[in-house]
Every structure is written in C-alpha cells, then in structure tokens.
Amino acid sequence: KIASVTTAKATGGAISFYGGKTIHAFTGSGSFVVNSGPISAEFFIVAGGGGGGYDDAGGGGGGGVVYHPGLSVADGTYAVTIGGGGLGSLSSPVKGGDGVDSSIAFPTTYTAYRGGGGGSRLSSPGNNGGSGGGGGRLGGSGGTATQPATNPGATEYGSAGGASTSNGGGGGGAGNVGEVSGGGPPGDGGWGGIGIQSPPTFRDPTSAYGGSVPGTPGNAWGFAGGGGGGGNQLAEPPDYPRGGAYNGSKIPGGPYYGGGSGSNIAPRATTSGEENTGGGGGGGRGSGAAIIGANGGSGIVLIAYPS
C-alpha cells in the first residue's frame, strides 16, 4: 500500500494539517495564495486589543472577532493584515490606545474591528471598539461594542466595556461585557470581559495558538479577553489578577483568553494582552509604579479548508 502525502492547496502563514483540514495561521501580515482552488475556506479573524488607561483606569477592550464557516475562494493572491495591539497610556489625560483592525481581502474584505482603549482618570470614558474599553475613574462610561465593517455571511463577536464607579472598569471581551469597577472589595478594578475560543477546526494540539482558559491545562485557544481595570487597594485582594475572567462569576488566577491584568496594589505591574490573541491590556493603579496602562495584544488570522 502506497502512503498518501498531504499537500497544501495554498501558501502563506504557518501551515499544519489536522482533522482532515489544512490550516494556515497568520501571526503577521502577509499573503494567502490559493494555487489549487477553488477551496472552501473557513476563517477566524481577531483584531488587536486596546491598551489600558492611566491612573485608576479602565482595561483595554479585546479585539473584535469575525468568524466565517466556509467561503468559496478561487485561485489568486489575497492580502492578510494582522492588527497590532494598542499602546497603554503613560500619562494623564491620555487614554489607552485603540488596537488595529485585522482583515482578509477575499476579494470582498472581511474585517475584525480594533479593541477600544481604556479610559484614564482625567479622560474617563472608555473608547468604542470591537469590544469597548473600560471606563476610568471619575465616573467614566465603558466603550460600546461596534463593528462598522460589512462581513457578509460571517458572525461578529464583541462586548461593551465596564463603567467606572470609583476605579477602573474592565474592558469588554468577545464573549461578555467588562465588569463595572468595585464589584469586589472597595477599591477593586473590574474584571475584564471573557473572550471566546476559536472553533474546533483550528485546535490542532501540535500547533497551538491563543491564551489560557479556566479549567483547561496549557494553551486552550482563548482569544479577545478584555483587560482588567486598575484599582487602589492597600493589600492585594485574594482574587488578583482580574484580567479577562468575567463570566457571570469571578474566577481567580488569570489572565484568561489573552486579556491582561489591571493593578490593584503598588508596585504590582499591569500586564499586557498576550500576543496574537487580541487581548486587552490591563488598566493602571491609582498611584506608584503600576499607574501606567499596559499594551493590548496583537491579533491573528486562521484559515482552514479540506485537505
């Protein structure tokens, strides 16, 4: 019996074979070149996450997510753009920076919208985005979830950021809203909104991407978690860190789904969203070395088709 050899029908990105599918993973911008088409392409696009704000600040929103279950793609060259994460704020009144869109030009362009930056103390509303940034101290509202691009046949994911009551609200995640600040002990920042996992098609255990997920060991294909909001505790609360972990109940031990953690005590630093997850950056604490916001994580594009 002669063994069969699986070959890709396209080039571009890191190529793997899993579950009868060929998978192309783009962690940086490039070209997807179909040379044995047409193919039925399933794809998952994650934009860059927003950066965290400064000084009792909101967490950055997770990057918007676009998923298409299967699009017929002819031979040709198609541009893939991977959005970078937004910069965390280094001073007030500057907010956390928005992330950058990710897209595929197929030739109809499918675009995941950037995560919104978190609000700072003196510029407190979180920015709108694929998921909105959390509000900063002084009563900042959370940014709304918006997806201005047209993505025919695709499902879009994103949620609003949490508002501030006295400290930083959590950034929104692809799967749920960011928490309003002060949901735990007084002085707490809000949890970042939970992200989502990529569809099972892309979960090749030998070529893994994404962030951790509660209850699942190792890399678990988590994307676009919101950054945790910054607080102002005198002692570290037992549920620190707070990034990307809101799902109807508080789950300690993050960050999850790529979302970075806000700082609740000095000198505990904020943490950035994980690279190639679209996670939002954590919001800064009210004083000390941890006052600055953290950067959002860059996005990713995953494409699969029958081998």
CSV table of C-alpha atoms in Angstrom, one decimal:
chain,number,residue,atom,x,y,z
A,1,LYS,CA,0.0,0.0,0.0
A,2,ILE,CA,1.5,3.3,-1.1
A,3,ALA,CA,1.2,6.0,1.6
A,4,SER,CA,-0.5,9.2,0.7
A,5,VAL,CA,1.1,12.6,1.1
A,6,THR,CA,-1.0,15.6,2.1
A,7,THR,CA,-0.1,18.8,0.3
A,8,ALA,CA,-1.4,22.3,0.8
A,9,LYS,CA,-3.6,23.9,-1.8
A,10,ALA,CA,-2.4,27.4,-0.8
A,11,THR,CA,0.7,29.1,0.6
A,12,GLY,CA,1.0,31.7,3.4
A,13,GLY,CA,1.4,31.7,7.1
A,14,ALA,CA,2.3,28.7,9.2
A,15,ILE,CA,0.8,25.6,7.7
A,16,SER,CA,-0.4,22.5,9.6
A,17,PHE,CA,-2.7,19.5,9.0
A,18,TYR,CA,-5.4,18.5,11.5
A,19,GLY,CA,-8.7,16.7,11.4
A,20,GLY,CA,-8.7,16.4,7.6
A,21,LYS,CA,-8.2,20.1,7.2
A,22,THR,CA,-5.2,22.2,6.1
A,23,ILE,CA,-4.7,25.2,8.5
A,24,HIS,CA,-2.9,28.4,7.7
A,25,ALA,CA,-2.1,30.6,10.8
A,26,PHE,CA,-1.0,34.2,10.2
A,27,THR,CA,0.6,35.9,13.2
A,28,GLY,CA,1.9,38.7,11.0
A,29,SER,CA,0.7,40.3,7.8
A,30,GLY,CA,1.3,38.5,4.5
A,31,SER,CA,-0.4,36.9,1.5
A,32,PHE,CA,-2.7,33.9,1.3
A,33,VAL,CA,-2.1,32.4,-2.2
A,34,VAL,CA,-4.5,29.8,-3.5
A,35,ASN,CA,-3.0,27.7,-6.3
A,36,SER,CA,-5.3,24.6,-6.4
A,37,GLY,CA,-8.7,26.2,-6.0
A,38,PRO,CA,-11.4,26.7,-5.6
A,39,ILE,CA,-11.4,25.9,-1.9
A,40,SER,CA,-14.0,26.2,0.8
A,41,ALA,CA,-12.2,28.5,3.3
A,42,GLU,CA,-13.3,28.6,7.0
A,43,PHE,CA,-11.7,31.6,8.7
A,44,PHE,CA,-11.3,33.3,12.1
A,45,ILE,CA,-10.1,36.8,12.3
A,46,VAL,CA,-9.1,38.6,15.6
A,47,ALA,CA,-8.1,42.3,15.7
A,48,GLY,CA,-5.6,43.9,18.0
A,49,GLY,CA,-6.7,44.6,21.6
A,50,GLY,CA,-6.9,48.0,23.2
A,51,GLY,CA,-4.4,49.4,25.6
A,52,GLY,CA,-5.1,50.1,29.3
A,53,GLY,CA,-5.6,53.6,30.7
A,54,TYR,CA,-3.6,55.6,33.3
A,55,ASP,CA,-4.4,56.1,37.0
A,56,ASP,CA,-7.4,54.1,38.4
A,57,ALA,CA,-8.0,53.3,34.8
A,58,GLY,CA,-10.1,51.1,32.5
A,59,GLY,CA,-8.8,47.9,30.9
A,60,GLY,CA,-8.5,47.8,27.1
A,61,GLY,CA,-11.2,46.1,25.1
A,62,GLY,CA,-10.5,42.8,23.4
A,63,GLY,CA,-10.1,42.9,19.6
A,64,GLY,CA,-13.2,42.3,17.6
A,65,VAL,CA,-13.7,38.7,16.2
A,66,VAL,CA,-15.1,37.7,12.8
A,67,TYR,CA,-15.8,34.0,12.0
A,68,HIS,CA,-17.0,32.6,8.7
A,69,PRO,CA,-17.9,28.9,8.4
A,70,GLY,CA,-17.0,28.5,4.7
A,71,LEU,CA,-16.4,30.7,1.7
A,72,SER,CA,-15.6,29.6,-1.8
A,73,VAL,CA,-12.2,31.1,-2.8
A,74,ALA,CA,-10.7,30.9,-6.3
A,75,ASP,CA,-7.1,30.8,-7.3
A,76,GLY,CA,-5.4,34.1,-6.5
A,77,THR,CA,-3.4,36.2,-4.0
A,78,TYR,CA,-5.3,37.6,-1.1
A,79,ALA,CA,-3.8,40.1,1.4
A,80,VAL,CA,-3.9,39.2,5.1
A,81,THR,CA,-3.5,42.1,7.6
A,82,ILE,CA,-2.7,41.4,11.3
A,83,GLY,CA,-3.6,44.3,13.6
A,84,GLY,CA,-1.2,45.3,16.4
A,85,GLY,CA,-2.3,46.0,20.0
A,86,GLY,CA,-3.0,49.5,21.3
A,87,LEU,CA,-0.4,51.2,23.5
A,88,GLY,CA,-1.1,51.5,27.2
A,89,SER,CA,-1.3,55.1,28.5
A,90,LEU,CA,1.9,56.5,30.0
A,91,SER,CA,0.3,59.7,31.3
A,92,SER,CA,-2.9,61.5,32.0
A,93,PRO,CA,-5.2,62.7,30.4
A,94,VAL,CA,-4.2,60.3,27.6
A,95,LYS,CA,-6.4,57.2,27.2
A,96,GLY,CA,-5.2,53.8,26.3
A,97,GLY,CA,-4.7,53.5,22.6
A,98,ASP,CA,-7.0,51.6,20.3
A,99,GLY,CA,-5.9,48.4,18.7
A,100,VAL,CA,-5.6,47.9,14.9
A,101,ASP,CA,-8.0,46.1,12.6
A,102,SER,CA,-7.2,42.7,11.2
A,103,SER,CA,-8.6,41.6,7.8
A,104,ILE,CA,-8.5,39.3,4.7
A,105,ALA,CA,-9.2,40.7,1.2
A,106,PHE,CA,-11.1,37.7,-0.3
A,107,PRO,CA,-11.7,39.8,-2.6
A,108,THR,CA,-14.6,41.1,-0.5
A,109,THR,CA,-12.7,42.3,2.5
A,110,TYR,CA,-13.6,40.8,5.9
A,111,THR,CA,-12.5,43.0,8.8
A,112,ALA,CA,-12.4,42.5,12.5
A,113,TYR,CA,-12.6,45.9,14.3
A,114,ARG,CA,-9.9,47.0,16.7
A,115,GLY,CA,-10.4,46.9,20.5
A,116,GLY,CA,-11.1,50.1,22.3
A,117,GLY,CA,-8.6,51.8,24.6
A,118,GLY,CA,-9.3,52.0,28.3
A,119,GLY,CA,-10.3,55.4,29.9
A,120,SER,CA,-7.8,57.2,32.2
A,121,ARG,CA,-8.6,59.2,35.4
A,122,LEU,CA,-8.8,62.6,33.6
A,123,SER,CA,-10.2,61.3,30.3
A,124,SER,CA,-12.5,58.7,31.7
A,125,PRO,CA,-14.9,57.2,29.1
A,126,GLY,CA,-13.6,54.0,27.5
A,127,ASN,CA,-13.2,54.0,23.7
A,128,ASN,CA,-15.7,52.2,21.5
A,129,GLY,CA,-14.3,49.2,19.6
A,130,GLY,CA,-14.8,45.6,18.5
A,131,SER,CA,-15.0,45.3,22.3
A,132,GLY,CA,-15.2,48.6,24.2
A,133,GLY,CA,-12.6,49.8,26.7
A,134,GLY,CA,-13.4,50.1,30.4
A,135,GLY,CA,-14.2,53.5,32.0
A,136,GLY,CA,-11.6,55.3,34.1
A,137,ARG,CA,-12.1,56.9,37.5
A,138,LEU,CA,-14.4,59.9,37.8
A,139,GLY,CA,-17.4,58.1,36.6
A,140,GLY,CA,-16.3,57.1,33.1
A,141,SER,CA,-18.7,55.0,31.0
A,142,GLY,CA,-17.5,51.9,29.2
A,143,GLY,CA,-17.0,52.0,25.5
A,144,THR,CA,-19.6,50.3,23.3
A,145,ALA,CA,-19.1,47.3,21.1
A,146,THR,CA,-19.3,48.2,17.4
A,147,GLN,CA,-18.4,46.6,14.1
A,148,PRO,CA,-18.5,49.1,11.3
A,149,ALA,CA,-17.2,46.8,8.6
A,150,THR,CA,-19.6,44.7,6.4
A,151,ASN,CA,-18.8,41.0,6.7
A,152,PRO,CA,-21.3,39.0,4.7
A,153,GLY,CA,-22.1,35.5,5.9
A,154,ALA,CA,-19.9,35.9,9.0
A,155,THR,CA,-20.6,36.1,12.7
A,156,GLU,CA,-19.1,39.0,14.7
A,157,TYR,CA,-18.2,38.9,18.4
A,158,GLY,CA,-17.6,41.8,20.8
A,159,SER,CA,-19.0,43.3,24.0
A,160,ALA,CA,-19.1,46.7,25.8
A,161,GLY,CA,-16.6,47.8,28.5
A,162,GLY,CA,-17.5,48.1,32.1
A,163,ALA,CA,-18.3,51.5,33.6
A,164,SER,CA,-16.3,53.1,36.4
A,165,THR,CA,-17.9,53.8,39.8
A,166,SER,CA,-14.7,54.8,41.5
A,167,ASN,CA,-11.9,52.9,39.9
A,168,GLY,CA,-11.2,51.3,36.5
A,169,GLY,CA,-13.9,49.3,34.7
A,170,GLY,CA,-12.9,46.1,32.9
A,171,GLY,CA,-12.5,46.1,29.2
A,172,GLY,CA,-15.1,44.2,27.2
A,173,GLY,CA,-14.3,40.7,25.8
A,174,ALA,CA,-15.5,38.9,22.7
A,175,GLY,CA,-17.8,36.7,24.9
A,176,ASN,CA,-19.1,39.0,27.6
A,177,VAL,CA,-19.1,42.6,28.9
A,178,GLY,CA,-16.4,44.1,31.2
A,179,GLU,CA,-17.3,44.3,34.9
A,180,VAL,CA,-18.2,47.6,36.5
A,181,SER,CA,-15.5,48.6,38.9
A,182,GLY,CA,-16.0,48.0,42.6
A,183,GLY,CA,-17.7,44.6,42.1
A,184,GLY,CA,-15.4,43.1,44.7
A,185,PRO,CA,-13.9,44.7,47.8
A,186,PRO,CA,-13.9,48.5,47.8
A,187,GLY,CA,-11.1,49.8,45.6
A,188,ASP,CA,-11.2,46.9,43.2
A,189,GLY,CA,-11.0,47.4,39.4
A,190,GLY,CA,-13.5,45.5,37.3
A,191,TRP,CA,-12.8,42.1,35.7
A,192,GLY,CA,-12.2,42.1,32.0
A,193,GLY,CA,-14.9,40.5,29.9
A,194,ILE,CA,-14.4,36.9,29.0
A,195,GLY,CA,-13.2,36.1,25.4
A,196,ILE,CA,-14.1,33.2,23.2
A,197,GLN,CA,-12.3,30.0,22.0
A,198,SER,CA,-11.6,29.5,18.3
A,199,PRO,CA,-13.8,26.9,16.6
A,200,PRO,CA,-12.7,23.3,17.0
A,201,THR,CA,-11.4,23.1,13.4
A,202,PHE,CA,-8.4,25.2,14.4
A,203,ARG,CA,-7.4,23.5,17.7
A,204,ASP,CA,-4.5,21.4,16.4
A,205,PRO,CA,-2.7,20.4,19.6
A,206,THR,CA,0.6,20.2,17.8
A,207,SER,CA,0.4,23.8,16.5
A,208,ALA,CA,-1.4,25.7,19.2
A,209,TYR,CA,-2.3,29.4,19.4
A,210,GLY,CA,-4.3,31.5,21.8
A,211,GLY,CA,-4.4,32.1,25.6
A,212,SER,CA,-5.3,30.1,28.6
A,213,VAL,CA,-8.9,29.2,29.6
A,214,PRO,CA,-10.0,28.4,33.2
A,215,GLY,CA,-10.2,24.7,33.9
A,216,THR,CA,-8.2,23.7,30.8
A,217,PRO,CA,-4.4,23.0,31.1
A,218,GLY,CA,-2.0,24.7,28.8
A,219,ASN,CA,-2.8,26.6,25.7
A,220,ALA,CA,-6.5,26.4,25.1
A,221,TRP,CA,-7.4,28.6,22.1
A,222,GLY,CA,-8.7,31.6,24.0
A,223,PHE,CA,-8.9,34.9,22.2
A,224,ALA,CA,-10.0,38.5,22.7
A,225,GLY,CA,-10.4,38.7,26.5
A,226,GLY,CA,-10.8,42.2,28.0
A,227,GLY,CA,-8.1,43.8,30.1
A,228,GLY,CA,-8.8,44.1,33.9
A,229,GLY,CA,-9.4,47.5,35.3
A,230,GLY,CA,-7.0,49.3,37.7
A,231,GLY,CA,-7.9,49.7,41.4
A,232,ASN,CA,-6.4,51.1,44.6
A,233,GLN,CA,-6.1,48.5,47.3
A,234,LEU,CA,-3.8,48.8,50.3
A,235,ALA,CA,-3.4,45.0,50.3
A,236,GLU,CA,-3.7,42.5,47.5
A,237,PRO,CA,-7.2,41.0,47.3
A,238,PRO,CA,-7.4,37.2,47.1
A,239,ASP,CA,-8.8,37.2,43.6
A,240,TYR,CA,-6.0,39.1,41.9
A,241,PRO,CA,-5.3,39.2,39.0
A,242,ARG,CA,-8.5,40.2,37.2
A,243,GLY,CA,-8.0,40.3,33.5
A,244,GLY,CA,-10.3,38.5,31.1
A,245,ALA,CA,-12.2,36.4,33.7
A,246,TYR,CA,-15.7,37.7,33.9
A,247,ASN,CA,-18.3,35.1,33.0
A,248,GLY,CA,-21.2,35.5,35.5
A,249,SER,CA,-18.9,34.5,38.4
A,250,LYS,CA,-15.5,35.6,39.5
A,251,ILE,CA,-12.7,33.0,38.7
A,252,PRO,CA,-9.3,33.8,40.2
A,253,GLY,CA,-6.0,33.1,38.6
A,254,GLY,CA,-6.0,34.9,35.3
A,255,PRO,CA,-5.2,36.4,32.9
A,256,TYR,CA,-7.5,34.4,30.6
A,257,TYR,CA,-8.3,34.4,26.9
A,258,GLY,CA,-5.3,36.7,26.3
A,259,GLY,CA,-6.6,39.6,28.5
A,260,GLY,CA,-4.0,41.4,30.6
A,261,SER,CA,-4.4,42.1,34.3
A,262,GLY,CA,-5.1,45.5,35.9
A,263,SER,CA,-3.1,46.5,39.0
A,264,ASN,CA,-4.8,46.8,42.4
A,265,ILE,CA,-1.7,47.3,44.6
A,266,ALA,CA,1.6,49.0,44.2
A,267,PRO,CA,4.2,48.0,42.9
A,268,ARG,CA,2.3,45.2,41.2
A,269,ALA,CA,2.6,45.9,37.4
A,270,THR,CA,-0.2,45.8,34.9
A,271,THR,CA,0.2,43.1,32.3
A,272,SER,CA,-0.2,43.3,28.6
A,273,GLY,CA,-2.6,41.4,26.4
A,274,GLU,CA,-1.0,38.3,25.1
A,275,GLU,CA,0.5,38.5,21.6
A,276,ASN,CA,-1.7,37.1,18.8
A,277,THR,CA,-4.8,36.8,21.0
A,278,GLY,CA,-6.3,40.2,20.6
A,279,GLY,CA,-6.4,40.5,24.4
A,280,GLY,CA,-6.9,44.0,26.0
A,281,GLY,CA,-4.2,45.5,28.2
A,282,GLY,CA,-4.7,46.0,31.9
A,283,GLY,CA,-5.5,49.4,33.4
A,284,GLY,CA,-3.2,51.2,35.7
A,285,ARG,CA,-3.5,51.6,39.5
A,286,GLY,CA,-4.2,54.9,41.3
A,287,SER,CA,-0.5,55.6,42.2
A,288,GLY,CA,3.0,54.3,42.2
A,289,ALA,CA,4.9,52.3,39.7
A,290,ALA,CA,1.8,50.4,38.5
A,291,ILE,CA,0.0,53.6,37.5
A,292,ILE,CA,0.6,53.2,33.7
A,293,GLY,CA,-1.6,51.2,31.4
A,294,ALA,CA,-0.4,48.0,29.6
A,295,ASN,CA,-0.4,47.3,25.9
A,296,GLY,CA,-3.0,45.3,24.1
A,297,GLY,CA,-2.1,42.1,22.3
A,298,SER,CA,-1.8,41.7,18.6
A,299,GLY,CA,-4.4,39.9,16.5
A,300,ILE,CA,-4.3,36.7,14.4
A,301,VAL,CA,-5.9,35.2,11.3
A,302,LEU,CA,-6.7,31.5,11.0
A,303,ILE,CA,-7.8,29.9,7.7
A,304,ALA,CA,-8.7,26.2,7.1
A,305,TYR,CA,-10.0,24.2,4.2
A,306,PRO,CA,-10.4,20.4,3.4
A,307,SER,CA,-7.1,18.8,2.7
